[in-house]
PDB file of C-alpha atoms in Angstrom:
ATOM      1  CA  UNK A   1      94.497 101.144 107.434  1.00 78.00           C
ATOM      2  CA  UNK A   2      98.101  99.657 108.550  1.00 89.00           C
ATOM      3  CA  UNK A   3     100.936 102.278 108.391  1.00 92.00           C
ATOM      4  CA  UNK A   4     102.409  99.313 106.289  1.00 93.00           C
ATOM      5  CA  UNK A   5     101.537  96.927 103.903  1.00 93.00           C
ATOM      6  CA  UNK A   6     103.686  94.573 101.847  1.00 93.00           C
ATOM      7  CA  UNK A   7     102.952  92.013  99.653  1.00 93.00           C
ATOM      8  CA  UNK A   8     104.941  89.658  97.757  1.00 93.00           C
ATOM      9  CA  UNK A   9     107.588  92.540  97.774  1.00 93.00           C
ATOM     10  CA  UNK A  10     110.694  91.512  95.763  1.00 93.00           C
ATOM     11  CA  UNK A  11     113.888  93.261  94.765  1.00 93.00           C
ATOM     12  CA  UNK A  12     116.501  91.667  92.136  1.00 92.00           C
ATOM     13  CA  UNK A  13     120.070  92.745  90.984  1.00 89.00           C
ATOM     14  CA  UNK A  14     121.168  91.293  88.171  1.00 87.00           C
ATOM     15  CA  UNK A  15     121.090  87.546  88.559  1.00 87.00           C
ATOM     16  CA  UNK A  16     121.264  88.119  92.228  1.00 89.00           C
ATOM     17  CA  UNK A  17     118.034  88.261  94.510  1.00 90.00           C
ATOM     18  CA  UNK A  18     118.039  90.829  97.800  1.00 91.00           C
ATOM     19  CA  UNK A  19     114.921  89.902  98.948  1.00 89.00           C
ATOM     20  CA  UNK A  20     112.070  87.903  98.169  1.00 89.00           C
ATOM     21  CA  UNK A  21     108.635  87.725  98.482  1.00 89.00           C
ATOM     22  CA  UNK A  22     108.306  89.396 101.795  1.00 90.00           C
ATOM     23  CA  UNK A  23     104.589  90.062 103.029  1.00 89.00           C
ATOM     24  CA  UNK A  24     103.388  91.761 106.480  1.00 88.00           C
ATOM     25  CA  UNK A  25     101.373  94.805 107.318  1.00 89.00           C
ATOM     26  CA  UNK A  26     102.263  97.269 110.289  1.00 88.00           C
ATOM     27  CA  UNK A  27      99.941  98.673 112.580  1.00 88.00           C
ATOM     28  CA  UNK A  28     100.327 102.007 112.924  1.00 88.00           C
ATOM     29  CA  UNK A  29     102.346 103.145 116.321  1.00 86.00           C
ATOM     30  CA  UNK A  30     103.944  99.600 116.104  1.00 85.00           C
ATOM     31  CA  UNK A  31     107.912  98.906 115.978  1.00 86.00           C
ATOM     32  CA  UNK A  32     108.407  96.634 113.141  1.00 87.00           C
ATOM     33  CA  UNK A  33     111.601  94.608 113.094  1.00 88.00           C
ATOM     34  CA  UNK A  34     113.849  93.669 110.153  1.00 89.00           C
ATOM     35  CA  UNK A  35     115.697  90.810 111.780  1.00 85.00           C
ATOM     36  CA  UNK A  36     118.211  88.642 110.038  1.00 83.00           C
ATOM     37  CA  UNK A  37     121.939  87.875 108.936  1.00 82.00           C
ATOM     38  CA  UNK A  38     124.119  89.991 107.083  1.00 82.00           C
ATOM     39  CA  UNK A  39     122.849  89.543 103.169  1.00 82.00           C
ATOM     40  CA  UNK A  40     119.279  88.984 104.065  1.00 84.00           C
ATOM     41  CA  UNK A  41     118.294  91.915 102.121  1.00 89.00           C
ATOM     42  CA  UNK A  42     117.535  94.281 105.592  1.00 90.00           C
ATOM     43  CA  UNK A  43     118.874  97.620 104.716  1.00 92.00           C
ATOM     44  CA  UNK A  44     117.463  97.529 101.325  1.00 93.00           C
ATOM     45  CA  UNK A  45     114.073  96.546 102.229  1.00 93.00           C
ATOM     46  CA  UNK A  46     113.908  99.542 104.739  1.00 94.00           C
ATOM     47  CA  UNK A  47     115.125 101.393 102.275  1.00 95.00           C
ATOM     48  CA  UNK A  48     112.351 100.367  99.736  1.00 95.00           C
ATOM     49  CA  UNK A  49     110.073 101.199 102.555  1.00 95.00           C
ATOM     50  CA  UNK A  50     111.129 104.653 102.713  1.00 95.00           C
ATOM     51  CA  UNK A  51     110.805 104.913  98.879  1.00 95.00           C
ATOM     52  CA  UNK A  52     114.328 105.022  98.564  1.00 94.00           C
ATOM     53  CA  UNK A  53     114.884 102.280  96.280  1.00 93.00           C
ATOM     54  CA  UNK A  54     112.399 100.795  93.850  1.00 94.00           C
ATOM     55  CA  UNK A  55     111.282  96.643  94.005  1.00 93.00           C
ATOM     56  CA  UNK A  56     111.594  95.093  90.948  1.00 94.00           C
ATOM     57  CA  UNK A  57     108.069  93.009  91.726  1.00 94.00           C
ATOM     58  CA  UNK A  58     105.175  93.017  94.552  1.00 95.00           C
ATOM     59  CA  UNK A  59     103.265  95.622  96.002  1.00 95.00           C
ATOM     60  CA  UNK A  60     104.014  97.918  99.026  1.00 95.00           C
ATOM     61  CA  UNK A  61     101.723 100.797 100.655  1.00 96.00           C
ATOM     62  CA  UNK A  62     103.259 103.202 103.354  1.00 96.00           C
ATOM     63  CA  UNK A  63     100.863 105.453 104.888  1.00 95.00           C
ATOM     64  CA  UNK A  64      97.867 105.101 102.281  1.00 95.00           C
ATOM     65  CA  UNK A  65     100.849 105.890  99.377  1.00 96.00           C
ATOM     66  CA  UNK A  66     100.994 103.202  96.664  1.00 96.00           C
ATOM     67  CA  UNK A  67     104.944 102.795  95.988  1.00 94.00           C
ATOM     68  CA  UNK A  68     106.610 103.552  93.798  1.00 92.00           C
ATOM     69  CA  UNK A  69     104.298 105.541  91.875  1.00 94.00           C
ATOM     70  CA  UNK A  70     103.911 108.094  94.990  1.00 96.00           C
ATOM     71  CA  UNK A  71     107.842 107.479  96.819  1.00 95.00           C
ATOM     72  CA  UNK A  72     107.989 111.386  96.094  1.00 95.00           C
ATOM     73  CA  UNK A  73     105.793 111.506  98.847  1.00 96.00           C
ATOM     74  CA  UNK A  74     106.278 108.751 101.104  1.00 96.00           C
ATOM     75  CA  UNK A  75     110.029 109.996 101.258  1.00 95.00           C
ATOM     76  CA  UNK A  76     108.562 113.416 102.632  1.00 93.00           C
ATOM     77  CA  UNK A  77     106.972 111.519 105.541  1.00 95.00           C
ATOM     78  CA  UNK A  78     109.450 108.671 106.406  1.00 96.00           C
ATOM     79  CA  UNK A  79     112.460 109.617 108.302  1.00 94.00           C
ATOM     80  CA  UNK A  80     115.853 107.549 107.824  1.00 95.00           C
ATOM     81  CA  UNK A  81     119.043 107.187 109.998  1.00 93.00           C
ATOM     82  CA  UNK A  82     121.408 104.980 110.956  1.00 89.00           C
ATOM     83  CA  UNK A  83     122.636 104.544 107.459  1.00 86.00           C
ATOM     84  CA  UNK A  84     125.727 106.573 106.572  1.00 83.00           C
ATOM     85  CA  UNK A  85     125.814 105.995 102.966  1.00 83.00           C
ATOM     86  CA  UNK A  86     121.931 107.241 102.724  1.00 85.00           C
ATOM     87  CA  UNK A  87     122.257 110.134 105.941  1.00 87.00           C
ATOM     88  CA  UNK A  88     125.653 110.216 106.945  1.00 87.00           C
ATOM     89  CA  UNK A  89     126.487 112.470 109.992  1.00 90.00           C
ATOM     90  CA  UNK A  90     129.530 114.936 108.992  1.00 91.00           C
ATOM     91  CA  UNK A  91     131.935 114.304 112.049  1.00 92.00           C
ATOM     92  CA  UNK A  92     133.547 117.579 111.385  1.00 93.00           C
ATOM     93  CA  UNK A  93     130.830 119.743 112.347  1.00 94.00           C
ATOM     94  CA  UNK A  94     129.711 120.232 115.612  1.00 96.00           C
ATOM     95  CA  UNK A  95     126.163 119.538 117.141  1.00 96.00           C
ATOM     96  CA  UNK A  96     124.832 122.440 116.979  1.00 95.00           C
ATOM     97  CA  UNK A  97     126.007 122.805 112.883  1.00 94.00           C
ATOM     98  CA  UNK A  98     124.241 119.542 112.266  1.00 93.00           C
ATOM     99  CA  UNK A  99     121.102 120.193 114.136  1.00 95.00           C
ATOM    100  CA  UNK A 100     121.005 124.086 112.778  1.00 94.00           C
ATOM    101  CA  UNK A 101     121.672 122.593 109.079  1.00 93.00           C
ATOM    102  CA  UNK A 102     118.896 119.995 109.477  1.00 91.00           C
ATOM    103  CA  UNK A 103     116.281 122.944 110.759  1.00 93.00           C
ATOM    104  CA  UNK A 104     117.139 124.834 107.504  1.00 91.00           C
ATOM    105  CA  UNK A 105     116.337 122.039 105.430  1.00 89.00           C
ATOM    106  CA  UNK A 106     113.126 121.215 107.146  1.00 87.00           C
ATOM    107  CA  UNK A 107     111.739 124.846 107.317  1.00 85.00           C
ATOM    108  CA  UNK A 108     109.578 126.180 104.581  1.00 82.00           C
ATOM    109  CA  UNK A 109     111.183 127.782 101.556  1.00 76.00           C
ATOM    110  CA  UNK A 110     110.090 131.516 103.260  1.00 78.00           C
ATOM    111  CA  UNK A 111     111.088 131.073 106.698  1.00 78.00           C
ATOM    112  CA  UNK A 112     114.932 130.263 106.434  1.00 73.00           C
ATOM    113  CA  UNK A 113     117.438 129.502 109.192  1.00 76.00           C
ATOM    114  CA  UNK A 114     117.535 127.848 112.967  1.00 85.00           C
ATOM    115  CA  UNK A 115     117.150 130.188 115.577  1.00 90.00           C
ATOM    116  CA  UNK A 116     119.792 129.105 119.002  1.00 92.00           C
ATOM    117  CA  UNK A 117     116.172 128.126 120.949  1.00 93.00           C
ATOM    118  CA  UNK A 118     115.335 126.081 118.301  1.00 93.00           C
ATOM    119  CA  UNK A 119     118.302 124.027 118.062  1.00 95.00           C
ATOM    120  CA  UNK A 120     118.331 124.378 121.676  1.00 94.00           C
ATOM    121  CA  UNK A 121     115.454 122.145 121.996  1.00 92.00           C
ATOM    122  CA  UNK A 122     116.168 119.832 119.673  1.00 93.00           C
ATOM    123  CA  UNK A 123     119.010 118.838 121.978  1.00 94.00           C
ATOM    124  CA  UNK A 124     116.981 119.320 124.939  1.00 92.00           C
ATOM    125  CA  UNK A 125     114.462 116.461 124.031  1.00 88.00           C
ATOM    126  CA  UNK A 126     117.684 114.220 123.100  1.00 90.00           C
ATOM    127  CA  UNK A 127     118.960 114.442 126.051  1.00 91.00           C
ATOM    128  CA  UNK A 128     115.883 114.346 127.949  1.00 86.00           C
ATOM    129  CA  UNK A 129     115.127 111.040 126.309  1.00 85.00           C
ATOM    130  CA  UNK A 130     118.473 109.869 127.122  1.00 87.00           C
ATOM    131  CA  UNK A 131     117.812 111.144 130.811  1.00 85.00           C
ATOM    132  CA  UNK A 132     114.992 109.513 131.089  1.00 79.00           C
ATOM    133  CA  UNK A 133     116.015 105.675 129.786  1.00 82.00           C
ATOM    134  CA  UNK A 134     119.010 106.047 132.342  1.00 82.00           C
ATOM    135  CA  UNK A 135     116.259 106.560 135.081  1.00 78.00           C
ATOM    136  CA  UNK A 136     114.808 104.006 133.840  1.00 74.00           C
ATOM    137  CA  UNK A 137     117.410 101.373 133.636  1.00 81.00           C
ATOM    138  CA  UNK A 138     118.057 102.285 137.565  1.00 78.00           C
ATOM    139  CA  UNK A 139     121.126  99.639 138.822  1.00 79.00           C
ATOM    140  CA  UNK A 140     121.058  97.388 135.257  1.00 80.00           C
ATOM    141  CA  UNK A 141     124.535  97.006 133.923  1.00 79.00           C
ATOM    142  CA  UNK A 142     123.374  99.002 130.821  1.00 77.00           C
ATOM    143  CA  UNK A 143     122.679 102.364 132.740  1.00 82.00           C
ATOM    144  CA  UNK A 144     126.501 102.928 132.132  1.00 81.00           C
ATOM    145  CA  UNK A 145     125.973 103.651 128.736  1.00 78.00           C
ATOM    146  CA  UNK A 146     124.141 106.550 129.387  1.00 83.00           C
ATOM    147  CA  UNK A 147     125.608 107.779 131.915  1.00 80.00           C
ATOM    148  CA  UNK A 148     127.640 110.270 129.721  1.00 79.00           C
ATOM    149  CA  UNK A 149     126.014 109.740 127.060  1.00 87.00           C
ATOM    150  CA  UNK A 150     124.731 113.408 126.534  1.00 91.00           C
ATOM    151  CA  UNK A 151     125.016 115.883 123.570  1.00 94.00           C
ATOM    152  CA  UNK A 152     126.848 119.313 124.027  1.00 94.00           C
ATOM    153  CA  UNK A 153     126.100 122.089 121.615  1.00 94.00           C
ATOM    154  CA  UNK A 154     129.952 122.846 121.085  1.00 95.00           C
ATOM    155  CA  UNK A 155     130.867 119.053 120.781  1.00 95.00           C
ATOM    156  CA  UNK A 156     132.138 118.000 117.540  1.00 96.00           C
ATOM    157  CA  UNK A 157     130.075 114.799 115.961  1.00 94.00           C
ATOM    158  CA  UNK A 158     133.187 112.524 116.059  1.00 94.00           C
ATOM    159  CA  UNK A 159     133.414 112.791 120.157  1.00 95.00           C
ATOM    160  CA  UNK A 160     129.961 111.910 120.489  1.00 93.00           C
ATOM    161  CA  UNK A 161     129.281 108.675 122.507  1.00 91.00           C
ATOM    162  CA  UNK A 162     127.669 105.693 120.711  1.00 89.00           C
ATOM    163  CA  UNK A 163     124.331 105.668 122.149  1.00 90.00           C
ATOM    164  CA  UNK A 164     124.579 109.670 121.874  1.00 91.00           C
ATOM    165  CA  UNK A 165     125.354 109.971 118.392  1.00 91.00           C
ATOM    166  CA  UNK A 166     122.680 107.134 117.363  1.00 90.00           C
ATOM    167  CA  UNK A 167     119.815 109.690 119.319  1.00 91.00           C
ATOM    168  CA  UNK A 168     121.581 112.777 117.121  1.00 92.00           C
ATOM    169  CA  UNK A 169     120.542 110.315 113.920  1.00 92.00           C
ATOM    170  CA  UNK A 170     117.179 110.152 115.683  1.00 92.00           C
ATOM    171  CA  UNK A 171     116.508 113.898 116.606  1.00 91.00           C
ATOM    172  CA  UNK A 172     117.894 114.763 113.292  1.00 92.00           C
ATOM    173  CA  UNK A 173     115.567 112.760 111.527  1.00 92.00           C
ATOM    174  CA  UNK A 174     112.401 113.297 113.793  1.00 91.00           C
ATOM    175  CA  UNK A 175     112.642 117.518 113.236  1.00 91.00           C
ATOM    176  CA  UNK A 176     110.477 117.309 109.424  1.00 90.00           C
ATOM    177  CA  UNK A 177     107.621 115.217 112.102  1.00 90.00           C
ATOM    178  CA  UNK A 178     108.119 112.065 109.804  1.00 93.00           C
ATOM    179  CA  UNK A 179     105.157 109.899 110.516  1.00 93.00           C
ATOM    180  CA  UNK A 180     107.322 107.066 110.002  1.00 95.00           C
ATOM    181  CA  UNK A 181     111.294 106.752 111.584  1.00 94.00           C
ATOM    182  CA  UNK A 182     113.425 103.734 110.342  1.00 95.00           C
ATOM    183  CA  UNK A 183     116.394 103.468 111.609  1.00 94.00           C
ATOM    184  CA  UNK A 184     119.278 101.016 109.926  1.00 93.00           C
ATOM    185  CA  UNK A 185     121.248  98.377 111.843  1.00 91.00           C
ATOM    186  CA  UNK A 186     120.722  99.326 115.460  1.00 89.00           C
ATOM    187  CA  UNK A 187     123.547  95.933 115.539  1.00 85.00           C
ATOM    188  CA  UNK A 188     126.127  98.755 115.118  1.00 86.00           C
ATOM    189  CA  UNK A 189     126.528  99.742 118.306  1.00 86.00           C
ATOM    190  CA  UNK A 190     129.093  97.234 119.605  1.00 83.00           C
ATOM    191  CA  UNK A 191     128.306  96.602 123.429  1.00 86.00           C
ATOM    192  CA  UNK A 192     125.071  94.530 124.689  1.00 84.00           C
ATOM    193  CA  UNK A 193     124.286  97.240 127.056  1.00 84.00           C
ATOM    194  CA  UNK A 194     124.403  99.713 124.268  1.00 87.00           C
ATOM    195  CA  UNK A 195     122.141  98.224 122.136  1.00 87.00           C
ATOM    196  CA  UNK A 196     119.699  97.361 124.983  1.00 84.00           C
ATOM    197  CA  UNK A 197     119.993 100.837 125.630  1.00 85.00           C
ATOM    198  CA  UNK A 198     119.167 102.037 121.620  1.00 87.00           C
ATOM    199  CA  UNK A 199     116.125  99.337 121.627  1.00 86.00           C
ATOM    200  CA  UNK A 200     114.678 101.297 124.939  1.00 83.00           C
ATOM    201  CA  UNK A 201     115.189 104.520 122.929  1.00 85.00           C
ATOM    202  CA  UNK A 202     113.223 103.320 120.240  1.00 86.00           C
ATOM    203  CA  UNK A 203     110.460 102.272 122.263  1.00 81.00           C
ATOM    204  CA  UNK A 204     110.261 105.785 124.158  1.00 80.00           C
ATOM    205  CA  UNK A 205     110.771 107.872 121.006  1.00 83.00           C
ATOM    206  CA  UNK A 206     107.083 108.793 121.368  1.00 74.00           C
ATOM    207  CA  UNK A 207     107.515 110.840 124.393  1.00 68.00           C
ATOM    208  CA  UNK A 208     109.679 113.507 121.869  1.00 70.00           C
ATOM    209  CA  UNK A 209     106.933 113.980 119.661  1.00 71.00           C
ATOM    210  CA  UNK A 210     104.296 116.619 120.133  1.00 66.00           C
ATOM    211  CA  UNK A 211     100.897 116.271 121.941  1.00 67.00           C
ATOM    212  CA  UNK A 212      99.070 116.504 118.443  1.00 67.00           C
ATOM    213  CA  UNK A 213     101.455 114.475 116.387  1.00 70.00           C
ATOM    214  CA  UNK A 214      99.985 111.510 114.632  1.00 77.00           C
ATOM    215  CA  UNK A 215     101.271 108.233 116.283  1.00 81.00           C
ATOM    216  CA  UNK A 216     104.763 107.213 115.385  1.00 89.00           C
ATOM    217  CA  UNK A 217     105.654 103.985 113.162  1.00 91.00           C
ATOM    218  CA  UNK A 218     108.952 102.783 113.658  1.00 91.00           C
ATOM    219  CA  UNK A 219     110.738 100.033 111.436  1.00 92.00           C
ATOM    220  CA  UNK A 220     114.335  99.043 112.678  1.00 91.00           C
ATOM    221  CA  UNK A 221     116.771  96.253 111.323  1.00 91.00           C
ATOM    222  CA  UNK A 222     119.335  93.990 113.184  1.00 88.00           C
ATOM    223  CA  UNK A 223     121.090  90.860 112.784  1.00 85.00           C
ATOM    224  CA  UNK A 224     120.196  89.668 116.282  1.00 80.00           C
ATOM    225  CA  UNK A 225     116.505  91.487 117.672  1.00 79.00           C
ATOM    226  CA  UNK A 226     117.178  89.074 121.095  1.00 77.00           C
ATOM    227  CA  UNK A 227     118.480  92.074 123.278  1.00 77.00           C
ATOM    228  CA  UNK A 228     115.004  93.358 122.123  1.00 78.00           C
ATOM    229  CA  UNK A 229     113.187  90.775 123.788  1.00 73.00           C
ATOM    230  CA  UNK A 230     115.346  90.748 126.904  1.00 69.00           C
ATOM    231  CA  UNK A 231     114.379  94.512 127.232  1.00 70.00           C
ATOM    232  CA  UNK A 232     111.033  93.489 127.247  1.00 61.00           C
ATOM    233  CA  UNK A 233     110.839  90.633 129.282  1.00 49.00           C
ATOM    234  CA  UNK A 234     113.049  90.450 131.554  1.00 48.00           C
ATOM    235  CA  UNK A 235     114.490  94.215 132.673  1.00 47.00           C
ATOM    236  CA  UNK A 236     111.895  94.534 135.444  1.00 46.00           C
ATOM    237  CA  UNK A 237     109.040  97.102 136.129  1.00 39.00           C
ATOM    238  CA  UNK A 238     111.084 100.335 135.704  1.00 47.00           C
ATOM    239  CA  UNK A 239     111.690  99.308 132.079  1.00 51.00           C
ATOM    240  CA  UNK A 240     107.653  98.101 131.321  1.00 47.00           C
ATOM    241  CA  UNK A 241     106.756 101.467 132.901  1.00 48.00           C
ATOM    242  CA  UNK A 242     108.196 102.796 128.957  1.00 53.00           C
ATOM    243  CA  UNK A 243     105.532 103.013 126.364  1.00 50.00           C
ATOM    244  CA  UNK A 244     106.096  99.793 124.729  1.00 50.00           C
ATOM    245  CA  UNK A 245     104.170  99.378 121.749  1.00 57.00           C
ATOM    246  CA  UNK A 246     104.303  96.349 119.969  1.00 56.00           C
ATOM    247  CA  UNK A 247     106.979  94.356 117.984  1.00 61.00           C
ATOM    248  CA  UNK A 248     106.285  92.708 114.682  1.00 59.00           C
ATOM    249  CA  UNK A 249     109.323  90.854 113.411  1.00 55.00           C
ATOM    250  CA  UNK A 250     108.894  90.827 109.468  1.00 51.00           C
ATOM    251  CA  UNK A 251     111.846  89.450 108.112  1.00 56.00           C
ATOM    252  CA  UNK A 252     113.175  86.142 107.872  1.00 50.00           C
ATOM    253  CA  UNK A 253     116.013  85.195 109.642  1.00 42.00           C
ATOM    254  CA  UNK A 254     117.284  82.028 107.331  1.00 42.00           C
ATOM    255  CA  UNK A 255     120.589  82.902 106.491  1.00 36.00           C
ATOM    256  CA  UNK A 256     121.174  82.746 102.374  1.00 35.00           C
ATOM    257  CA  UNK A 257     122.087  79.197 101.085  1.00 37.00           C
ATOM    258  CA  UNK A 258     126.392  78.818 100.758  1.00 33.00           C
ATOM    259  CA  UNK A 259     125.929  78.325  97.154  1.00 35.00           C
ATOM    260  CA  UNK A 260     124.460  81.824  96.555  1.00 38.00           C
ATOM    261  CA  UNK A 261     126.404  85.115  96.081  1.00 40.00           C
ATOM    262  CA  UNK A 262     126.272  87.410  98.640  1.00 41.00           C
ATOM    263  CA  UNK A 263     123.972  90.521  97.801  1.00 44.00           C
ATOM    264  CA  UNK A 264     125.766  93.834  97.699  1.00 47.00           C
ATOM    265  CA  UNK A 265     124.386  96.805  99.131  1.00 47.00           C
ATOM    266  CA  UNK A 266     122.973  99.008  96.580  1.00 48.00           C
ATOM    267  CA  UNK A 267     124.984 101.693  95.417  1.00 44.00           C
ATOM    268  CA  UNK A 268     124.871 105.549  95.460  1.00 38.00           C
ATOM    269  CA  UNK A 269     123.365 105.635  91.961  1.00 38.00           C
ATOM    270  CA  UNK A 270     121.007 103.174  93.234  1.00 41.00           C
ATOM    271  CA  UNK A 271     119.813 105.147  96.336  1.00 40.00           C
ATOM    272  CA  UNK A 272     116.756 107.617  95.840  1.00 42.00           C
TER     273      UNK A 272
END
């Protein structure tokens, strides 16, 4: 059974159509990509996905769960970031706030609170991971991204680096051991090297997860997914010694016709 499976999956506003008709199934442990132009309906497909928002026609099944009939559920094993209108990351608290806050939430209703070795090692395997893709990238031009890119308990959210505060969204999201991640327009990040350096995160997120975790899905959205494929290609051994899994590009990446309104993204009220 695929982690994913869409069919004919459609989503209207109004007079106005998000998406359309989109149909792929994921393999489970795959990266799916939603690549295409602002408007194309990305950030609201992943967030149908994650049974955030409801399609309006077509049929979609995330980890055996028929949506929307069971989103309840599929929300309780899909992790989202990289979207601050649906997880936005409070810049006034500190990293150790945020990652103490999001061990409260994910702890069961009788065992309340984050012990300091707990949100110790959440920051431990972010930083890890980010120690390890900067080994990785060796003398590429996109090592310097990482190079202080590193999370400090006492550090307030807002001084975070770029690359730092997108594997925060990550190691936030990953502590409930989601057995599916999406992360929302990875494009953010506004340097090549940065990016390149958030695609090679999301292809080594595996290593964070425990030995007996079920394998990780992972569905991402861009405007541009080539960086992606220069990772792969063309970065040299050190980078293919990551655990690539792979890619499935499942979005369209036809920009919408000039005579067409421009979809807006779905509203608070709209957001699950």
């Amino acid at each position: 059974m695929p982690a994913l499976s869409v069919e004919g999956l459609t989503l209207r506003a109004g007079k106005r159509t998000v998406f359309e008709d989109v149909t792929f199934e994921v393999p489970a442990g795959s990266l799916a990509v939603l690549a295409g132009p602002s408007g194309t309906g990305k950030t609201a497909l992943a967030l149908a996905l994650a049974g955030r928002l409801v399609p309006t026609a077509g049929r979609a099944v995330v980890l055996g769960l028929a949506l929307p009939r069971r989103a309840g559920a599929v929300r309780r094993r899909v992790g989202f970031t990289g979207n601050n209108t649906v997880v936005p990351l409070d810049e006034t608290l500190t990293v150790r706030h945020h990652v103490a806050d999001a061990l409260k939430l994910a702890a069961p209703w009788w065992k309340p609170g984050a012990s300091r070795e707990q949100v110790d090692r959440v920051i431990t395997t972010a930083n890890n991971l980010l120690g390890a893709l900067e080994e990785a990238f060796g003398d590429d031009p996109a090592a310097a991204a990482l190079a202080q890119a590193r999370l400090h308990r006492s550090e307030l959210v807002r001084d975070v680096s770029p690359v730092a505060r997108l594997t925060l969204g990550i190691a936030l999201a990953l502590i409930p051991c989601p057995d599916v991640l999406v992360v929302d327009d990875v494009d953010r990040l506004r340097t090549a090297d940065e990016r390149r350096a958030a695609w090679a995160a999301l292809l080594a997120v595996e290593r964070t997860r425990r030995d007996d975790a079920a394998p990780l899905t992972l569905v991402a959205t861009c405007q541009d997914s080539r960086e992606l494929a220069g990772l792969r290609d063309d970065a040299g051994a050190r980078i293919s010694a990551l655990p690539l899994r792979d890619v499935v590009h499942v979005l369209g990446a036809d920009p919408i016709p000039a005579a067409s309104p421009e979809p807006s993204a779905p509203t608070a009220s709209e957001i699950r």
